[in-house]
Amino acid sequence: KWYLTIREKLDSWNDKPCKNDPALFKWFNNGILGGIICTHVDDFLFCGDHNFFSKIISHTQKSFEIGTEKELSFKYLGLNVTQQKYFSIEVDQYSYIKSIEQIHISKERKQE
């Protein structure tokens, strides 16, 4: 029900779901990709140009309760997201990889 509510709102603002991942919505301005919104449970992850923020994100903030907003550098679902100046966004999982602990497997189990 939550997803259908989000989808209905985003559809009304001309955000279109991605064919390969219906939780990813794309917004085009004059045929050029202007922004994207990803949904996960009750979270939004978004990026885009100034028009996208003024036309889409402002509506999103009014329509849904937004608890925390972060920009430039943050963690999201095990991903480190870093926005560099201008148009560069880096995504990595280095912190998550470092947190994975080695699992001990006994000799008996290795032979199976």
PDB file of N, CA and C in Angstrom:
ATOM      1  N   LYS A   1       0.826  -1.195   0.000  1.00  0.00           N
ATOM      2  CA  LYS A   1       0.000   0.000   0.000  1.00  0.00           C
ATOM      3  C   LYS A   1       0.876   1.268   0.000  1.00  0.00           C
ATOM      4  N   TRP A   2       1.963   1.246   0.804  1.00  0.00           N
ATOM      5  CA  TRP A   2       2.864   2.396   0.871  1.00  0.00           C
ATOM      6  C   TRP A   2       3.474   2.672  -0.494  1.00  0.00           C
ATOM      7  N   TYR A   3       3.986   1.625  -1.136  1.00  0.00           N
ATOM      8  CA  TYR A   3       4.590   1.792  -2.463  1.00  0.00           C
ATOM      9  C   TYR A   3       3.574   2.350  -3.443  1.00  0.00           C
ATOM     10  N   LEU A   4       2.351   1.846  -3.424  1.00  0.00           N
ATOM     11  CA  LEU A   4       1.322   2.327  -4.357  1.00  0.00           C
ATOM     12  C   LEU A   4       1.005   3.798  -4.125  1.00  0.00           C
ATOM     13  N   THR A   5       1.038   4.219  -2.861  1.00  0.00           N
ATOM     14  CA  THR A   5       0.822   5.638  -2.549  1.00  0.00           C
ATOM     15  C   THR A   5       1.950   6.492  -3.129  1.00  0.00           C
ATOM     16  N   ILE A   6       3.188   6.045  -2.912  1.00  0.00           N
ATOM     17  CA  ILE A   6       4.341   6.771  -3.449  1.00  0.00           C
ATOM     18  C   ILE A   6       4.272   6.814  -4.969  1.00  0.00           C
ATOM     19  N   ARG A   7       4.004   5.664  -5.575  1.00  0.00           N
ATOM     20  CA  ARG A   7       3.969   5.588  -7.038  1.00  0.00           C
ATOM     21  C   ARG A   7       2.894   6.503  -7.617  1.00  0.00           C
ATOM     22  N   GLU A   8       1.737   6.539  -6.982  1.00  0.00           N
ATOM     23  CA  GLU A   8       0.655   7.403  -7.463  1.00  0.00           C
ATOM     24  C   GLU A   8       1.078   8.870  -7.443  1.00  0.00           C
ATOM     25  N   LYS A   9       1.696   9.300  -6.338  1.00  0.00           N
ATOM     26  CA  LYS A   9       2.154  10.692  -6.240  1.00  0.00           C
ATOM     27  C   LYS A   9       3.225  10.999  -7.284  1.00  0.00           C
ATOM     28  N   LEU A  10       4.236  10.122  -7.375  1.00  0.00           N
ATOM     29  CA  LEU A  10       5.329  10.371  -8.319  1.00  0.00           C
ATOM     30  C   LEU A  10       4.832  10.335  -9.763  1.00  0.00           C
ATOM     31  N   ASP A  11       3.909   9.436 -10.060  1.00  0.00           N
ATOM     32  CA  ASP A  11       3.307   9.407 -11.399  1.00  0.00           C
ATOM     33  C   ASP A  11       2.627  10.737 -11.714  1.00  0.00           C
ATOM     34  N   SER A  12       1.932  11.291 -10.725  1.00  0.00           N
ATOM     35  CA  SER A  12       1.217  12.548 -10.956  1.00  0.00           C
ATOM     36  C   SER A  12       2.172  13.713 -11.214  1.00  0.00           C
ATOM     37  N   TRP A  13       3.444  13.564 -10.798  1.00  0.00           N
ATOM     38  CA  TRP A  13       4.450  14.604 -11.035  1.00  0.00           C
ATOM     39  C   TRP A  13       5.361  14.240 -12.205  1.00  0.00           C
ATOM     40  N   ASN A  14       4.946  13.261 -12.995  1.00  0.00           N
ATOM     41  CA  ASN A  14       5.677  12.803 -14.190  1.00  0.00           C
ATOM     42  C   ASN A  14       6.999  12.119 -13.885  1.00  0.00           C
ATOM     43  N   ASP A  15       7.127  11.537 -12.706  1.00  0.00           N
ATOM     44  CA  ASP A  15       8.245  10.646 -12.422  1.00  0.00           C
ATOM     45  C   ASP A  15       7.836   9.270 -12.925  1.00  0.00           C
ATOM     46  N   LYS A  16       8.701   8.636 -13.673  1.00  0.00           N
ATOM     47  CA  LYS A  16       8.382   7.345 -14.262  1.00  0.00           C
ATOM     48  C   LYS A  16       9.226   6.246 -13.634  1.00  0.00           C
ATOM     49  N   PRO A  17       8.592   5.123 -13.246  1.00  0.00           N
ATOM     50  CA  PRO A  17       9.378   4.027 -12.666  1.00  0.00           C
ATOM     51  C   PRO A  17      10.295   3.392 -13.709  1.00  0.00           C
ATOM     52  N   CYS A  18      11.439   2.955 -13.263  1.00  0.00           N
ATOM     53  CA  CYS A  18      12.401   2.275 -14.130  1.00  0.00           C
ATOM     54  C   CYS A  18      11.860   0.879 -14.454  1.00  0.00           C
ATOM     55  N   LYS A  19      12.016   0.441 -15.682  1.00  0.00           N
ATOM     56  CA  LYS A  19      11.517  -0.874 -16.087  1.00  0.00           C
ATOM     57  C   LYS A  19      12.209  -1.997 -15.324  1.00  0.00           C
ATOM     58  N   ASN A  20      13.499  -1.857 -15.026  1.00  0.00           N
ATOM     59  CA  ASN A  20      14.253  -2.906 -14.349  1.00  0.00           C
ATOM     60  C   ASN A  20      14.143  -2.874 -12.832  1.00  0.00           C
ATOM     61  N   ASP A  21      13.757  -1.744 -12.285  1.00  0.00           N
ATOM     62  CA  ASP A  21      13.618  -1.622 -10.831  1.00  0.00           C
ATOM     63  C   ASP A  21      12.493  -0.634 -10.538  1.00  0.00           C
ATOM     64  N   PRO A  22      11.299  -1.125 -10.235  1.00  0.00           N
ATOM     65  CA  PRO A  22      10.160  -0.227 -10.023  1.00  0.00           C
ATOM     66  C   PRO A  22      10.273   0.659  -8.786  1.00  0.00           C
ATOM     67  N   ALA A  23      11.302   0.463  -7.965  1.00  0.00           N
ATOM     68  CA  ALA A  23      11.525   1.332  -6.809  1.00  0.00           C
ATOM     69  C   ALA A  23      12.375   2.549  -7.170  1.00  0.00           C
ATOM     70  N   LEU A  24      12.837   2.606  -8.419  1.00  0.00           N
ATOM     71  CA  LEU A  24      13.635   3.726  -8.921  1.00  0.00           C
ATOM     72  C   LEU A  24      12.778   4.519  -9.896  1.00  0.00           C
ATOM     73  N   PHE A  25      12.613   5.804  -9.622  1.00  0.00           N
ATOM     74  CA  PHE A  25      11.804   6.675 -10.465  1.00  0.00           C
ATOM     75  C   PHE A  25      12.685   7.724 -11.121  1.00  0.00           C
ATOM     76  N   LYS A  26      12.424   7.975 -12.397  1.00  0.00           N
ATOM     77  CA  LYS A  26      13.210   8.948 -13.163  1.00  0.00           C
ATOM     78  C   LYS A  26      12.316  10.128 -13.532  1.00  0.00           C
ATOM     79  N   TRP A  27      12.894  11.324 -13.485  1.00  0.00           N
ATOM     80  CA  TRP A  27      12.172  12.528 -13.878  1.00  0.00           C
ATOM     81  C   TRP A  27      12.949  13.210 -14.992  1.00  0.00           C
ATOM     82  N   PHE A  28      12.241  13.486 -16.082  1.00  0.00           N
ATOM     83  CA  PHE A  28      12.853  14.131 -17.241  1.00  0.00           C
ATOM     84  C   PHE A  28      12.316  15.540 -17.404  1.00  0.00           C
ATOM     85  N   ASN A  29      13.192  16.439 -17.805  1.00  0.00           N
ATOM     86  CA  ASN A  29      12.832  17.823 -18.092  1.00  0.00           C
ATOM     87  C   ASN A  29      13.248  18.104 -19.532  1.00  0.00           C
ATOM     88  N   ASN A  30      12.276  18.298 -20.396  1.00  0.00           N
ATOM     89  CA  ASN A  30      12.532  18.515 -21.823  1.00  0.00           C
ATOM     90  C   ASN A  30      13.360  17.386 -22.432  1.00  0.00           C
ATOM     91  N   GLY A  31      13.044  16.145 -22.046  1.00  0.00           N
ATOM     92  CA  GLY A  31      13.719  14.984 -22.604  1.00  0.00           C
ATOM     93  C   GLY A  31      15.073  14.656 -21.996  1.00  0.00           C
ATOM     94  N   ILE A  32      15.522  15.450 -21.031  1.00  0.00           N
ATOM     95  CA  ILE A  32      16.824  15.231 -20.382  1.00  0.00           C
ATOM     96  C   ILE A  32      16.578  14.787 -18.946  1.00  0.00           C
ATOM     97  N   LEU A  33      17.294  13.735 -18.534  1.00  0.00           N
ATOM     98  CA  LEU A  33      17.150  13.246 -17.163  1.00  0.00           C
ATOM     99  C   LEU A  33      17.513  14.360 -16.194  1.00  0.00           C
ATOM    100  N   GLY A  34      16.543  14.738 -15.349  1.00  0.00           N
ATOM    101  CA  GLY A  34      16.762  15.819 -14.403  1.00  0.00           C
ATOM    102  C   GLY A  34      16.925  15.353 -12.972  1.00  0.00           C
ATOM    103  N   GLY A  35      16.485  14.111 -12.677  1.00  0.00           N
ATOM    104  CA  GLY A  35      16.613  13.612 -11.319  1.00  0.00           C
ATOM    105  C   GLY A  35      16.084  12.208 -11.176  1.00  0.00           C
ATOM    106  N   ILE A  36      16.473  11.579 -10.077  1.00  0.00           N
ATOM    107  CA  ILE A  36      15.976  10.244  -9.752  1.00  0.00           C
ATOM    108  C   ILE A  36      15.608  10.184  -8.277  1.00  0.00           C
ATOM    109  N   ILE A  37      14.636   9.348  -7.971  1.00  0.00           N
ATOM    110  CA  ILE A  37      14.258   9.047  -6.594  1.00  0.00           C
ATOM    111  C   ILE A  37      14.244   7.531  -6.462  1.00  0.00           C
ATOM    112  N   CYS A  38      14.933   7.027  -5.452  1.00  0.00           N
ATOM    113  CA  CYS A  38      14.890   5.604  -5.115  1.00  0.00           C
ATOM    114  C   CYS A  38      14.089   5.472  -3.829  1.00  0.00           C
ATOM    115  N   THR A  39      13.268   4.455  -3.761  1.00  0.00           N
ATOM    116  CA  THR A  39      12.513   4.201  -2.543  1.00  0.00           C
ATOM    117  C   THR A  39      12.944   2.858  -1.962  1.00  0.00           C
ATOM    118  N   HIS A  40      13.019   2.798  -0.663  1.00  0.00           N
ATOM    119  CA  HIS A  40      13.309   1.554   0.035  1.00  0.00           C
ATOM    120  C   HIS A  40      12.553   1.586   1.345  1.00  0.00           C
ATOM    121  N   VAL A  41      11.576   0.721   1.471  1.00  0.00           N
ATOM    122  CA  VAL A  41      10.677   0.684   2.616  1.00  0.00           C
ATOM    123  C   VAL A  41      10.099   2.093   2.804  1.00  0.00           C
ATOM    124  N   ASP A  42      10.524   2.826   3.827  1.00  0.00           N
ATOM    125  CA  ASP A  42       9.992   4.176   4.034  1.00  0.00           C
ATOM    126  C   ASP A  42      11.068   5.246   3.851  1.00  0.00           C
ATOM    127  N   ASP A  43      12.103   4.921   3.091  1.00  0.00           N
ATOM    128  CA  ASP A  43      13.188   5.866   2.839  1.00  0.00           C
ATOM    129  C   ASP A  43      13.167   6.330   1.378  1.00  0.00           C
ATOM    130  N   PHE A  44      13.657   7.534   1.171  1.00  0.00           N
ATOM    131  CA  PHE A  44      13.871   8.078  -0.170  1.00  0.00           C
ATOM    132  C   PHE A  44      15.354   8.410  -0.315  1.00  0.00           C
ATOM    133  N   LEU A  45      15.882   8.146  -1.466  1.00  0.00           N
ATOM    134  CA  LEU A  45      17.224   8.581  -1.822  1.00  0.00           C
ATOM    135  C   LEU A  45      17.055   9.289  -3.154  1.00  0.00           C
ATOM    136  N   PHE A  46      17.498  10.533  -3.246  1.00  0.00           N
ATOM    137  CA  PHE A  46      17.251  11.280  -4.470  1.00  0.00           C
ATOM    138  C   PHE A  46      18.427  12.171  -4.828  1.00  0.00           C
ATOM    139  N   CYS A  47      18.524  12.479  -6.103  1.00  0.00           N
ATOM    140  CA  CYS A  47      19.505  13.439  -6.588  1.00  0.00           C
ATOM    141  C   CYS A  47      18.985  14.018  -7.898  1.00  0.00           C
ATOM    142  N   GLY A  48      19.443  15.208  -8.212  1.00  0.00           N
ATOM    143  CA  GLY A  48      19.002  15.838  -9.449  1.00  0.00           C
ATOM    144  C   GLY A  48      19.410  17.286  -9.529  1.00  0.00           C
ATOM    145  N   ASP A  49      18.942  17.906 -10.595  1.00  0.00           N
ATOM    146  CA  ASP A  49      19.274  19.307 -10.822  1.00  0.00           C
ATOM    147  C   ASP A  49      18.338  20.228 -10.030  1.00  0.00           C
ATOM    148  N   HIS A  50      18.544  21.527 -10.167  1.00  0.00           N
ATOM    149  CA  HIS A  50      17.754  22.502  -9.411  1.00  0.00           C
ATOM    150  C   HIS A  50      16.268  22.427  -9.743  1.00  0.00           C
ATOM    151  N   ASN A  51      15.926  22.213 -11.010  1.00  0.00           N
ATOM    152  CA  ASN A  51      14.519  22.079 -11.389  1.00  0.00           C
ATOM    153  C   ASN A  51      13.873  20.881 -10.703  1.00  0.00           C
ATOM    154  N   PHE A  52      14.596  19.782 -10.635  1.00  0.00           N
ATOM    155  CA  PHE A  52      14.095  18.583  -9.975  1.00  0.00           C
ATOM    156  C   PHE A  52      13.781  18.878  -8.503  1.00  0.00           C
ATOM    157  N   PHE A  53      14.675  19.585  -7.838  1.00  0.00           N
ATOM    158  CA  PHE A  53      14.454  19.900  -6.428  1.00  0.00           C
ATOM    159  C   PHE A  53      13.280  20.854  -6.254  1.00  0.00           C
ATOM    160  N   SER A  54      13.183  21.845  -7.105  1.00  0.00           N
ATOM    161  CA  SER A  54      12.096  22.809  -6.926  1.00  0.00           C
ATOM    162  C   SER A  54      10.742  22.247  -7.352  1.00  0.00           C
ATOM    163  N   LYS A  55      10.712  21.392  -8.356  1.00  0.00           N
ATOM    164  CA  LYS A  55       9.430  20.875  -8.847  1.00  0.00           C
ATOM    165  C   LYS A  55       9.021  19.549  -8.222  1.00  0.00           C
ATOM    166  N   ILE A  56       9.949  18.681  -7.923  1.00  0.00           N
ATOM    167  CA  ILE A  56       9.606  17.339  -7.444  1.00  0.00           C
ATOM    168  C   ILE A  56       9.876  17.169  -5.956  1.00  0.00           C
ATOM    169  N   ILE A  57      11.066  17.470  -5.527  1.00  0.00           N
ATOM    170  CA  ILE A  57      11.413  17.236  -4.117  1.00  0.00           C
ATOM    171  C   ILE A  57      10.603  18.142  -3.198  1.00  0.00           C
ATOM    172  N   SER A  58      10.328  19.357  -3.599  1.00  0.00           N
ATOM    173  CA  SER A  58       9.503  20.234  -2.753  1.00  0.00           C
ATOM    174  C   SER A  58       8.109  19.631  -2.568  1.00  0.00           C
ATOM    175  N   HIS A  59       7.525  19.049  -3.616  1.00  0.00           N
ATOM    176  CA  HIS A  59       6.226  18.373  -3.500  1.00  0.00           C
ATOM    177  C   HIS A  59       6.337  17.134  -2.609  1.00  0.00           C
ATOM    178  N   THR A  60       7.430  16.403  -2.770  1.00  0.00           N
ATOM    179  CA  THR A  60       7.645  15.193  -1.976  1.00  0.00           C
ATOM    180  C   THR A  60       7.721  15.556  -0.494  1.00  0.00           C
ATOM    181  N   GLN A  61       8.433  16.615  -0.173  1.00  0.00           N
ATOM    182  CA  GLN A  61       8.569  17.035   1.224  1.00  0.00           C
ATOM    183  C   GLN A  61       7.233  17.474   1.819  1.00  0.00           C
ATOM    184  N   LYS A  62       6.369  18.048   0.985  1.00  0.00           N
ATOM    185  CA  LYS A  62       5.051  18.473   1.469  1.00  0.00           C
ATOM    186  C   LYS A  62       4.086  17.300   1.603  1.00  0.00           C
ATOM    187  N   SER A  63       4.246  16.290   0.758  1.00  0.00           N
ATOM    188  CA  SER A  63       3.311  15.166   0.726  1.00  0.00           C
ATOM    189  C   SER A  63       3.657  14.055   1.699  1.00  0.00           C
ATOM    190  N   PHE A  64       4.938  13.904   2.021  1.00  0.00           N
ATOM    191  CA  PHE A  64       5.387  12.830   2.905  1.00  0.00           C
ATOM    192  C   PHE A  64       6.212  13.421   4.041  1.00  0.00           C
ATOM    193  N   GLU A  65       6.135  12.792   5.192  1.00  0.00           N
ATOM    194  CA  GLU A  65       6.923  13.259   6.330  1.00  0.00           C
ATOM    195  C   GLU A  65       8.383  12.877   6.114  1.00  0.00           C
ATOM    196  N   ILE A  66       9.234  13.868   6.023  1.00  0.00           N
ATOM    197  CA  ILE A  66      10.664  13.651   5.825  1.00  0.00           C
ATOM    198  C   ILE A  66      11.349  13.885   7.162  1.00  0.00           C
ATOM    199  N   GLY A  67      11.971  12.838   7.695  1.00  0.00           N
ATOM    200  CA  GLY A  67      12.599  12.940   9.009  1.00  0.00           C
ATOM    201  C   GLY A  67      13.981  13.548   8.950  1.00  0.00           C
ATOM    202  N   THR A  68      14.874  12.956   8.177  1.00  0.00           N
ATOM    203  CA  THR A  68      16.263  13.394   8.127  1.00  0.00           C
ATOM    204  C   THR A  68      16.680  13.567   6.682  1.00  0.00           C
ATOM    205  N   GLU A  69      17.362  14.642   6.415  1.00  0.00           N
ATOM    206  CA  GLU A  69      17.935  14.859   5.089  1.00  0.00           C
ATOM    207  C   GLU A  69      19.437  14.995   5.247  1.00  0.00           C
ATOM    208  N   LYS A  70      20.155  14.327   4.362  1.00  0.00           N
ATOM    209  CA  LYS A  70      21.613  14.419   4.381  1.00  0.00           C
ATOM    210  C   LYS A  70      22.089  14.695   2.970  1.00  0.00           C
ATOM    211  N   GLU A  71      23.226  15.347   2.884  1.00  0.00           N
ATOM    212  CA  GLU A  71      23.804  15.591   1.566  1.00  0.00           C
ATOM    213  C   GLU A  71      25.318  15.579   1.679  1.00  0.00           C
ATOM    214  N   LEU A  72      25.953  15.536   0.561  1.00  0.00           N
ATOM    215  CA  LEU A  72      27.394  15.492   0.386  1.00  0.00           C
ATOM    216  C   LEU A  72      27.981  14.137   0.775  1.00  0.00           C
ATOM    217  N   SER A  73      27.891  13.706   2.032  1.00  0.00           N
ATOM    218  CA  SER A  73      28.415  12.399   2.428  1.00  0.00           C
ATOM    219  C   SER A  73      27.490  11.770   3.458  1.00  0.00           C
ATOM    220  N   PHE A  74      27.092  10.527   3.204  1.00  0.00           N
ATOM    221  CA  PHE A  74      26.236   9.823   4.145  1.00  0.00           C
ATOM    222  C   PHE A  74      26.266   8.327   3.844  1.00  0.00           C
ATOM    223  N   LYS A  75      25.733   7.538   4.783  1.00  0.00           N
ATOM    224  CA  LYS A  75      25.608   6.090   4.600  1.00  0.00           C
ATOM    225  C   LYS A  75      24.147   5.771   4.378  1.00  0.00           C
ATOM    226  N   TYR A  76      23.903   4.825   3.469  1.00  0.00           N
ATOM    227  CA  TYR A  76      22.542   4.423   3.148  1.00  0.00           C
ATOM    228  C   TYR A  76      22.552   2.945   2.784  1.00  0.00           C
ATOM    229  N   LEU A  77      21.900   2.123   3.606  1.00  0.00           N
ATOM    230  CA  LEU A  77      21.802   0.683   3.352  1.00  0.00           C
ATOM    231  C   LEU A  77      23.164   0.038   3.117  1.00  0.00           C
ATOM    232  N   GLY A  78      24.155   0.417   3.908  1.00  0.00           N
ATOM    233  CA  GLY A  78      25.485  -0.165   3.768  1.00  0.00           C
ATOM    234  C   GLY A  78      26.337   0.479   2.694  1.00  0.00           C
ATOM    235  N   LEU A  79      25.811   1.477   2.031  1.00  0.00           N
ATOM    236  CA  LEU A  79      26.562   2.185   0.993  1.00  0.00           C
ATOM    237  C   LEU A  79      27.100   3.492   1.545  1.00  0.00           C
ATOM    238  N   ASN A  80      28.319   3.832   1.197  1.00  0.00           N
ATOM    239  CA  ASN A  80      28.869   5.157   1.479  1.00  0.00           C
ATOM    240  C   ASN A  80      28.630   5.990   0.228  1.00  0.00           C
ATOM    241  N   VAL A  81      27.909   7.072   0.375  1.00  0.00           N
ATOM    242  CA  VAL A  81      27.608   7.946  -0.755  1.00  0.00           C
ATOM    243  C   VAL A  81      28.316   9.270  -0.515  1.00  0.00           C
ATOM    244  N   THR A  82      29.125   9.674  -1.482  1.00  0.00           N
ATOM    245  CA  THR A  82      29.873  10.924  -1.377  1.00  0.00           C
ATOM    246  C   THR A  82      29.668  11.739  -2.642  1.00  0.00           C
ATOM    247  N   GLN A  83      29.188  12.962  -2.471  1.00  0.00           N
ATOM    248  CA  GLN A  83      29.007  13.859  -3.607  1.00  0.00           C
ATOM    249  C   GLN A  83      30.197  14.793  -3.655  1.00  0.00           C
ATOM    250  N   GLN A  84      30.881  14.774  -4.758  1.00  0.00           N
ATOM    251  CA  GLN A  84      31.990  15.690  -4.975  1.00  0.00           C
ATOM    252  C   GLN A  84      31.429  16.972  -5.582  1.00  0.00           C
ATOM    253  N   LYS A  85      32.220  17.977  -5.677  1.00  0.00           N
ATOM    254  CA  LYS A  85      31.754  19.232  -6.269  1.00  0.00           C
ATOM    255  C   LYS A  85      31.215  18.979  -7.668  1.00  0.00           C
ATOM    256  N   TYR A  86      30.145  19.652  -7.958  1.00  0.00           N
ATOM    257  CA  TYR A  86      29.500  19.630  -9.262  1.00  0.00           C
ATOM    258  C   TYR A  86      28.855  18.282  -9.557  1.00  0.00           C
ATOM    259  N   PHE A  87      29.291  17.519 -10.537  1.00  0.00           N
ATOM    260  CA  PHE A  87      28.495  16.392 -11.017  1.00  0.00           C
ATOM    261  C   PHE A  87      29.048  15.015 -10.693  1.00  0.00           C
ATOM    262  N   SER A  88      29.829  14.856  -9.673  1.00  0.00           N
ATOM    263  CA  SER A  88      30.427  13.570  -9.361  1.00  0.00           C
ATOM    264  C   SER A  88      29.818  13.000  -8.087  1.00  0.00           C
ATOM    265  N   ILE A  89      29.341  11.764  -8.168  1.00  0.00           N
ATOM    266  CA  ILE A  89      28.825  11.061  -6.998  1.00  0.00           C
ATOM    267  C   ILE A  89      29.542   9.728  -6.929  1.00  0.00           C
ATOM    268  N   GLU A  90      30.139   9.429  -5.785  1.00  0.00           N
ATOM    269  CA  GLU A  90      30.839   8.168  -5.592  1.00  0.00           C
ATOM    270  C   GLU A  90      30.057   7.307  -4.613  1.00  0.00           C
ATOM    271  N   VAL A  91      29.949   6.025  -4.925  1.00  0.00           N
ATOM    272  CA  VAL A  91      29.261   5.079  -4.067  1.00  0.00           C
ATOM    273  C   VAL A  91      30.194   3.897  -3.837  1.00  0.00           C
ATOM    274  N   ASP A  92      30.402   3.530  -2.573  1.00  0.00           N
ATOM    275  CA  ASP A  92      31.238   2.365  -2.289  1.00  0.00           C
ATOM    276  C   ASP A  92      30.680   1.632  -1.071  1.00  0.00           C
ATOM    277  N   GLN A  93      31.228   0.459  -0.811  1.00  0.00           N
ATOM    278  CA  GLN A  93      30.831  -0.337   0.346  1.00  0.00           C
ATOM    279  C   GLN A  93      32.032  -0.685   1.221  1.00  0.00           C
ATOM    280  N   TYR A  94      33.075   0.147   1.224  1.00  0.00           N
ATOM    281  CA  TYR A  94      34.285  -0.145   1.973  1.00  0.00           C
ATOM    282  C   TYR A  94      34.026  -0.372   3.457  1.00  0.00           C
ATOM    283  N   SER A  95      33.222   0.460   4.089  1.00  0.00           N
ATOM    284  CA  SER A  95      32.943   0.300   5.523  1.00  0.00           C
ATOM    285  C   SER A  95      32.233  -1.016   5.790  1.00  0.00           C
ATOM    286  N   TYR A  96      31.285  -1.347   4.938  1.00  0.00           N
ATOM    287  CA  TYR A  96      30.556  -2.606   5.098  1.00  0.00           C
ATOM    288  C   TYR A  96      31.498  -3.798   4.929  1.00  0.00           C
ATOM    289  N   ILE A  97      32.342  -3.736   3.914  1.00  0.00           N
ATOM    290  CA  ILE A  97      33.283  -4.830   3.659  1.00  0.00           C
ATOM    291  C   ILE A  97      34.210  -5.023   4.852  1.00  0.00           C
ATOM    292  N   LYS A  98      34.705  -3.921   5.434  1.00  0.00           N
ATOM    293  CA  LYS A  98      35.593  -4.002   6.593  1.00  0.00           C
ATOM    294  C   LYS A  98      34.887  -4.598   7.813  1.00  0.00           C
ATOM    295  N   SER A  99      33.561  -4.445   7.891  1.00  0.00           N
ATOM    296  CA  SER A  99      32.825  -4.937   9.058  1.00  0.00           C
ATOM    297  C   SER A  99      32.502  -6.431   8.975  1.00  0.00           C
ATOM    298  N   ILE A 100      32.706  -7.036   7.833  1.00  0.00           N
ATOM    299  CA  ILE A 100      32.404  -8.462   7.676  1.00  0.00           C
ATOM    300  C   ILE A 100      33.465  -9.279   8.402  1.00  0.00           C
ATOM    301  N   GLU A 101      33.013 -10.159   9.265  1.00  0.00           N
ATOM    302  CA  GLU A 101      33.931 -10.990  10.027  1.00  0.00           C
ATOM    303  C   GLU A 101      34.121 -12.337   9.338  1.00  0.00           C
ATOM    304  N   GLN A 102      35.329 -12.851   9.432  1.00  0.00           N
ATOM    305  CA  GLN A 102      35.630 -14.143   8.850  1.00  0.00           C
ATOM    306  C   GLN A 102      34.881 -15.232   9.618  1.00  0.00           C
ATOM    307  N   ILE A 103      34.365 -16.197   8.890  1.00  0.00           N
ATOM    308  CA  ILE A 103      33.654 -17.313   9.501  1.00  0.00           C
ATOM    309  C   ILE A 103      34.589 -18.511   9.536  1.00  0.00           C
ATOM    310  N   HIS A 104      34.736 -19.086  10.711  1.00  0.00           N
ATOM    311  CA  HIS A 104      35.588 -20.262  10.854  1.00  0.00           C
ATOM    312  C   HIS A 104      34.816 -21.496  10.386  1.00  0.00           C
ATOM    313  N   ILE A 105      35.433 -22.257   9.499  1.00  0.00           N
ATOM    314  CA  ILE A 105      34.833 -23.501   9.009  1.00  0.00           C
ATOM    315  C   ILE A 105      35.758 -24.641   9.426  1.00  0.00           C
ATOM    316  N   SER A 106      35.214 -25.620  10.141  1.00  0.00           N
ATOM    317  CA  SER A 106      36.029 -26.732  10.630  1.00  0.00           C
ATOM    318  C   SER A 106      36.525 -27.597   9.462  1.00  0.00           C
ATOM    319  N   LYS A 107      37.584 -28.350   9.713  1.00  0.00           N
ATOM    320  CA  LYS A 107      38.152 -29.241   8.694  1.00  0.00           C
ATOM    321  C   LYS A 107      37.104 -30.226   8.205  1.00  0.00           C
ATOM    322  N   GLU A 108      36.320 -30.749   9.118  1.00  0.00           N
ATOM    323  CA  GLU A 108      35.304 -31.730   8.755  1.00  0.00           C
ATOM    324  C   GLU A 108      34.293 -31.137   7.771  1.00  0.00           C
ATOM    325  N   ARG A 109      33.919 -29.947   8.012  1.00  0.00           N
ATOM    326  CA  ARG A 109      32.923 -29.288   7.145  1.00  0.00           C
ATOM    327  C   ARG A 109      33.523 -28.940   5.789  1.00  0.00           C
ATOM    328  N   LYS A 110      34.798 -28.565   5.756  1.00  0.00           N
ATOM    329  CA  LYS A 110      35.460 -28.217   4.499  1.00  0.00           C
ATOM    330  C   LYS A 110      35.509 -29.417   3.558  1.00  0.00           C
ATOM    331  N   GLN A 111      35.589 -30.619   4.107  1.00  0.00           N
ATOM    332  CA  GLN A 111      35.726 -31.822   3.282  1.00  0.00           C
ATOM    333  C   GLN A 111      34.385 -32.265   2.708  1.00  0.00           C
ATOM    334  N   GLU A 112      33.305 -31.754   3.179  1.00  0.00           N
ATOM    335  CA  GLU A 112      31.987 -32.177   2.687  1.00  0.00           C
ATOM    336  C   GLU A 112      31.686 -31.642   1.320  1.00  0.00           C
TER     337      GLU A 112
END
